[in-house]
Tab-separated table of C-alpha atoms and ligand atoms in Angstrom:
chain	number	residue	atom	x	y	z
A	85	MET	CA	21.204	10.873	0.593
A	86	ARG	CA	18.723	8.025	0.096
A	87	LYS	CA	15.126	8.542	1.121
A	88	LEU	CA	13.980	5.759	3.441
A	89	PHE	CA	10.643	5.051	5.096
A	90	VAL	CA	10.118	2.610	7.982
A	91	ALA	CA	6.538	1.944	9.070
A	92	GLY	CA	5.114	-0.309	11.773
A	93	ASN	CA	1.918	-2.218	11.082
A	94	TRP	CA	0.581	-3.141	14.499
A	95	LYS	CA	-2.247	-5.204	12.954
A	96	MET	CA	-4.836	-6.290	15.572
A	97	ASN	CA	-2.407	-6.248	18.487
A	98	LEU	CA	-1.857	-4.477	21.829
A	99	ASP	CA	-4.444	-3.012	24.159
A	100	ARG	CA	-4.905	0.691	24.833
A	101	GLU	CA	-2.424	0.797	27.677
A	102	GLN	CA	0.247	-1.128	25.767
A	103	SER	CA	-0.276	1.042	22.660
A	104	LEU	CA	0.212	4.212	24.647
A	105	VAL	CA	3.315	2.848	26.369
A	106	LEU	CA	4.832	1.848	23.020
A	107	ALA	CA	4.034	5.228	21.451
A	108	GLY	CA	5.486	6.971	24.511
A	109	GLN	CA	8.720	4.969	24.182
A	110	LEU	CA	8.973	5.862	20.496
A	111	ARG	CA	8.317	9.469	21.374
A	112	SER	CA	11.102	9.667	23.899
A	113	GLU	CA	13.660	7.370	22.268
A	114	ALA	CA	13.464	7.892	18.492
A	115	GLY	CA	15.912	10.634	17.652
A	116	GLY	CA	17.381	12.009	14.453
A	117	LEU	CA	14.253	11.541	12.394
A	118	GLU	CA	15.229	14.234	9.921
A	119	ASP	CA	17.121	11.542	7.990
A	120	ILE	CA	14.278	9.065	7.684
A	121	THR	CA	10.491	8.877	7.487
A	122	VAL	CA	8.827	6.847	10.259
A	123	ALA	CA	5.181	5.965	10.873
A	124	VAL	CA	3.089	3.581	12.947
A	125	CYS	CA	-0.267	2.098	11.990
A	126	PRO	CA	-2.265	1.148	15.106
A	127	PRO	CA	-5.800	-0.291	15.137
A	128	PHE	CA	-8.517	2.276	14.348
A	129	VAL	CA	-9.730	2.733	17.917
A	130	TYR	CA	-6.295	3.800	19.162
A	131	LEU	CA	-5.410	6.113	16.272
A	132	LYS	CA	-6.402	9.394	17.867
A	133	GLY	CA	-4.698	8.610	21.181
A	134	ILE	CA	-1.489	7.527	19.480
A	135	ALA	CA	-1.549	10.508	17.112
A	136	ASP	CA	-1.801	12.795	20.149
A	137	VAL	CA	1.183	11.127	21.834
A	138	LEU	CA	3.273	11.329	18.648
A	139	LYS	CA	2.297	14.885	17.744
A	140	ASP	CA	5.334	16.987	16.744
A	141	THR	CA	7.727	14.032	17.019
A	142	GLY	CA	8.106	13.552	13.282
A	143	ILE	CA	6.617	10.042	13.616
A	144	GLY	CA	3.516	9.829	11.440
A	145	VAL	CA	0.401	7.777	12.048
A	146	GLY	CA	-1.513	5.670	9.550
A	147	GLY	CA	-4.655	3.577	9.332
A	148	GLN	CA	-4.465	-0.091	8.353
A	149	ASN	CA	-7.383	0.108	5.923
A	150	MET	CA	-10.169	2.422	4.753
A	151	HIS	CA	-13.335	2.313	2.692
A	152	THR	CA	-13.853	3.710	-0.788
A	153	GLU	CA	-16.841	5.868	0.202
A	154	SER	CA	-16.833	9.036	2.315
A	155	SER	CA	-19.836	8.021	4.422
A	156	GLY	CA	-22.950	5.902	4.341
A	157	ALA	CA	-24.448	2.587	5.337
A	158	PHE	CA	-21.239	0.553	5.545
A	159	THR	CA	-21.412	-1.030	8.968
A	160	GLY	CA	-18.000	-1.647	10.465
A	161	GLU	CA	-16.106	0.457	7.950
A	162	VAL	CA	-14.008	3.612	8.364
A	163	SER	CA	-13.583	6.376	5.765
A	164	GLY	CA	-10.463	8.221	4.676
A	165	GLY	CA	-11.876	11.450	6.095
A	166	MET	CA	-12.289	9.772	9.474
A	167	LEU	CA	-8.665	8.665	9.367
A	168	ARG	CA	-7.566	12.235	8.636
A	169	ASP	CA	-9.748	13.431	11.455
A	170	ALA	CA	-8.072	10.980	13.830
A	171	GLY	CA	-4.653	12.384	12.916
A	172	CYS	CA	-3.562	10.038	10.139
A	173	GLU	CA	-1.175	10.972	7.380
A	174	TYR	CA	-0.925	7.473	5.899
A	175	VAL	CA	-3.115	4.472	5.176
A	176	ILE	CA	-2.107	0.903	4.345
A	177	ILE	CA	-4.087	-0.368	1.376
A	178	GLY	CA	-4.273	-3.848	-0.093
A	179	HIS	CA	-2.393	-5.670	2.656
A	180	SER	CA	-2.312	-9.383	1.846
A	181	GLU	CA	-4.367	-10.078	4.987
A	182	ARG	CA	-7.082	-7.805	3.541
A	183	ARG	CA	-6.776	-9.488	0.148
A	184	HIS	CA	-6.732	-13.087	1.389
A	185	ILE	CA	-8.741	-13.117	4.624
A	186	PHE	CA	-11.268	-10.425	3.730
A	187	GLY	CA	-11.448	-11.074	-0.006
A	188	GLU	CA	-10.498	-7.586	-1.219
A	189	SER	CA	-10.228	-7.516	-4.998
A	190	ASP	CA	-7.683	-5.675	-7.122
A	191	GLU	CA	-10.460	-3.340	-8.283
A	192	PHE	CA	-11.612	-2.498	-4.739
A	193	ILE	CA	-7.991	-1.792	-3.788
A	194	ALA	CA	-7.578	0.492	-6.816
A	195	GLU	CA	-10.664	2.446	-5.739
A	196	LYS	CA	-9.283	2.758	-2.213
A	197	VAL	CA	-5.945	4.103	-3.448
A	198	LYS	CA	-7.766	6.709	-5.524
A	199	LYS	CA	-9.980	7.689	-2.594
A	200	ALA	CA	-7.080	7.869	-0.153
A	201	LEU	CA	-5.265	10.335	-2.392
A	202	SER	CA	-8.389	12.429	-2.880
A	203	GLU	CA	-8.738	12.587	0.930
A	204	GLY	CA	-5.150	13.816	1.266
A	205	LEU	CA	-3.845	10.557	2.732
A	206	LYS	CA	-0.610	8.922	1.604
A	207	PRO	CA	-1.319	5.310	0.682
A	208	ILE	CA	1.110	2.494	1.417
A	209	VAL	CA	0.063	0.038	-1.267
A	210	CYS	CA	0.922	-3.600	-0.602
A	211	VAL	CA	1.750	-6.158	-3.268
A	212	GLY	CA	3.246	-9.634	-3.013
A	213	GLU	CA	3.000	-13.209	-4.166
A	214	THR	CA	1.947	-16.319	-2.255
A	215	LEU	CA	4.312	-19.255	-1.762
A	216	GLU	CA	2.477	-21.187	-4.429
A	217	GLN	CA	2.815	-18.336	-6.895
A	218	ARG	CA	6.540	-18.099	-6.164
A	219	LYS	CA	6.968	-21.855	-6.617
A	220	ASN	CA	5.102	-21.634	-9.927
A	221	GLU	CA	7.367	-18.781	-11.006
A	222	GLU	CA	4.441	-16.397	-11.036
A	223	THR	CA	6.000	-13.755	-8.801
A	224	GLN	CA	6.603	-11.286	-11.603
A	225	LYS	CA	3.170	-11.808	-13.119
A	226	THR	CA	1.408	-11.450	-9.755
A	227	VAL	CA	3.277	-8.371	-8.583
A	228	SER	CA	2.916	-6.685	-12.007
A	229	ARG	CA	-0.828	-7.308	-12.025
A	230	GLN	CA	-1.285	-6.022	-8.477
A	231	PHE	CA	0.853	-2.942	-9.115
A	232	GLU	CA	-0.792	-1.946	-12.389
A	233	SER	CA	-4.265	-2.563	-11.068
A	234	ALA	CA	-3.774	-0.722	-7.764
A	235	LEU	CA	-2.375	2.370	-9.482
A	236	GLN	CA	-4.702	2.459	-12.471
A	237	TYR	CA	-6.563	5.574	-11.257
A	238	VAL	CA	-3.508	7.440	-9.980
A	239	ASP	CA	-2.136	10.479	-11.812
A	240	LYS	CA	1.590	10.712	-12.239
A	241	ASP	CA	1.632	13.905	-10.166
A	242	ASP	CA	0.118	12.074	-7.188
A	243	MET	CA	2.756	9.361	-7.175
A	244	ALA	CA	5.004	11.356	-4.820
A	245	ALA	CA	2.442	10.558	-2.098
A	246	VAL	CA	2.401	6.810	-2.822
A	247	THR	CA	4.623	4.193	-1.167
A	248	ILE	CA	4.703	0.606	-2.399
A	249	ALA	CA	5.277	-2.199	0.093
A	250	TYR	CA	6.501	-5.477	-1.359
A	251	GLU	CA	5.342	-8.130	1.087
A	252	PRO	CA	5.798	-11.713	-0.082
A	253	VAL	CA	2.914	-13.523	1.623
A	254	TRP	CA	5.140	-16.489	2.527
A	255	ALA	CA	7.396	-14.193	4.562
A	256	ILE	CA	4.690	-12.503	6.625
A	257	GLY	CA	4.638	-13.575	10.265
A	258	THR	CA	6.523	-16.747	9.389
A	259	GLY	CA	10.019	-15.786	10.465
A	260	ARG	CA	11.021	-16.656	6.921
A	261	THR	CA	12.402	-13.498	5.333
A	262	ALA	CA	13.070	-13.001	1.663
A	263	THR	CA	16.812	-12.823	1.138
A	264	PRO	CA	18.064	-9.305	0.472
A	265	GLN	CA	18.672	-10.374	-3.142
A	266	GLN	CA	15.154	-11.807	-3.551
A	267	ALA	CA	13.705	-8.570	-2.192
A	268	ASP	CA	15.936	-6.398	-4.342
A	269	ASP	CA	15.001	-8.341	-7.486
A	270	VAL	CA	11.279	-7.768	-6.972
A	271	HIS	CA	11.849	-4.150	-5.933
A	272	ALA	CA	13.803	-3.593	-9.159
A	273	LEU	CA	10.873	-5.074	-11.069
A	274	ILE	CA	8.455	-2.722	-9.288
A	275	ARG	CA	10.683	0.252	-10.046
A	276	SER	CA	10.805	-0.650	-13.719
A	277	LEU	CA	7.011	-1.087	-13.757
A	278	ALA	CA	6.705	2.417	-12.307
A	279	GLY	CA	8.952	3.695	-15.083
A	280	ASP	CA	6.838	2.051	-17.773
A	281	PHE	CA	3.494	2.883	-16.193
A	282	PHE	CA	4.358	6.504	-15.280
A	283	ASP	CA	7.828	7.792	-16.136
A	284	PRO	CA	11.490	7.445	-15.084
A	285	GLU	CA	11.219	10.301	-12.612
A	286	VAL	CA	8.368	8.562	-10.765
A	287	ALA	CA	10.362	5.320	-10.812
A	288	GLU	CA	13.411	6.966	-9.312
A	289	GLY	CA	11.518	8.783	-6.571
A	290	LEU	CA	9.302	5.837	-5.640
A	291	ILE	CA	9.771	4.503	-2.112
A	292	ILE	CA	9.483	0.710	-2.110
A	293	GLN	CA	9.350	-0.863	1.338
A	294	TYR	CA	10.005	-4.527	2.037
A	295	GLY	CA	7.731	-6.308	4.496
A	296	GLY	CA	7.827	-9.870	5.834
A	297	SER	CA	9.612	-10.876	9.060
A	298	VAL	CA	11.810	-7.774	9.167
A	299	LYS	CA	13.751	-7.916	12.432
A	300	PRO	CA	16.673	-5.999	13.957
A	301	GLU	CA	18.936	-8.876	12.846
A	302	ASN	CA	18.087	-8.684	9.143
A	303	ALA	CA	17.086	-5.035	8.697
A	304	ALA	CA	20.532	-3.666	7.844
A	305	ASP	CA	21.111	-6.243	5.096
A	306	LEU	CA	17.679	-5.718	3.573
A	307	LEU	CA	17.825	-1.932	3.767
A	308	GLY	CA	21.350	-1.981	2.364
A	309	LYS	CA	20.003	-3.126	-0.992
A	310	GLU	CA	19.791	-0.510	-3.690
A	311	ASN	CA	16.089	-0.868	-4.372
A	312	VAL	CA	14.917	-1.480	-0.802
A	313	ASP	CA	13.871	1.957	0.438
A	314	GLY	CA	12.372	1.028	3.759
A	315	ALA	CA	10.421	-1.562	5.665
A	316	LEU	CA	6.838	-2.300	6.618
A	317	VAL	CA	7.300	-4.082	9.909
A	318	GLY	CA	4.702	-6.262	11.607
A	319	GLY	CA	5.679	-8.252	14.714
A	320	ALA	CA	8.929	-6.412	15.408
A	321	SER	CA	7.133	-3.049	15.445
A	322	LEU	CA	5.275	-4.095	18.621
A	323	THR	CA	8.439	-3.811	20.724
A	324	ALA	CA	10.002	-0.369	21.000
A	325	ALA	CA	13.572	-1.704	21.220
A	326	ASP	CA	13.198	-3.797	18.055
A	327	PHE	CA	11.417	-1.116	16.052
A	328	LEU	CA	13.977	1.504	17.114
A	329	GLN	CA	16.817	-0.750	15.983
A	330	ILE	CA	15.157	-1.169	12.595
A	331	ILE	CA	14.756	2.604	12.343
A	332	GLU	CA	18.424	2.950	13.236
A	333	ALA	CA	19.378	0.482	10.474
A	334	GLY	CA	17.382	2.661	8.116
A	335	ARG	CA	19.054	5.853	9.282
A	336	THR	CA	22.479	4.356	8.795
A	337	ASN	CA	21.553	3.382	5.264
A	338	ALA	CA	19.925	6.718	4.544
A	339	LYS	CA	23.194	8.431	5.329
A	340	SER	CA	25.337	6.077	3.286
B	246	13P	P1	5.722	-9.444	10.025
B	246	13P	O1	6.832	-8.406	10.128
B	246	13P	O2	5.133	-9.796	11.337
B	246	13P	O3	6.151	-10.611	9.196
B	246	13P	O4	4.523	-8.721	9.215
B	246	13P	C1	4.799	-8.082	8.018
B	246	13P	C2	3.594	-7.347	7.585
B	246	13P	O5	2.610	-7.935	7.188
B	246	13P	C3	3.622	-5.880	7.685
B	246	13P	O6	2.533	-5.320	7.041
């Protein structure tokens, strides 16, 4: 059976009431989660409340970011330990919105991945090219650089806790999805990088999610691809019905 992982990145959306309603719907309606890994990543302030609602459901909770230090004078930041404390199992690191809007560097992201693992969190490490980079045929170069940099401090033995999310920037929130073949090509590249950088066993076990306008309508085709092991879902994870359908597409593929 294939291992698949579907995660929802709520970004800076929903209020407290809406978050709790959504989590409650997932709690009561997501069944059969033994075949698939599922997580949601709400804004920091709702993490604890959502983690409480989803306790014992098999649906994990993750932060959308964290700092490299454990504590200190870093106004506005949140540490990995705090995420654990709030009930998180996962943390998204290096999302393109963090890279491009908040200027996070490859080196800072690498430090975060290392710190997340040392705090016992499972990082979901995002990589992906911009439209300009794709047009200039720099997809491979960009993704390779981001991958190798982000994982530079990770030991092979810790790779079982790491998920990679390939999120082409031009497909995020645009309604423009990479074709299943485009996604699979980059996922195959990432898998071969993992083989070269670590070893074939790491490459084979690595979960590589696709992110960028994943919707119920395209999820089955994307997740049907050999190297697409899950999805990191933005907009469509804000509606229980849509997110549940994407999970269902994943479950069907996990069984096949
Ligand atoms: P959308 O699914 O809204 O395109 O967002 C993708 C994403 O950035 C998930 O991290």
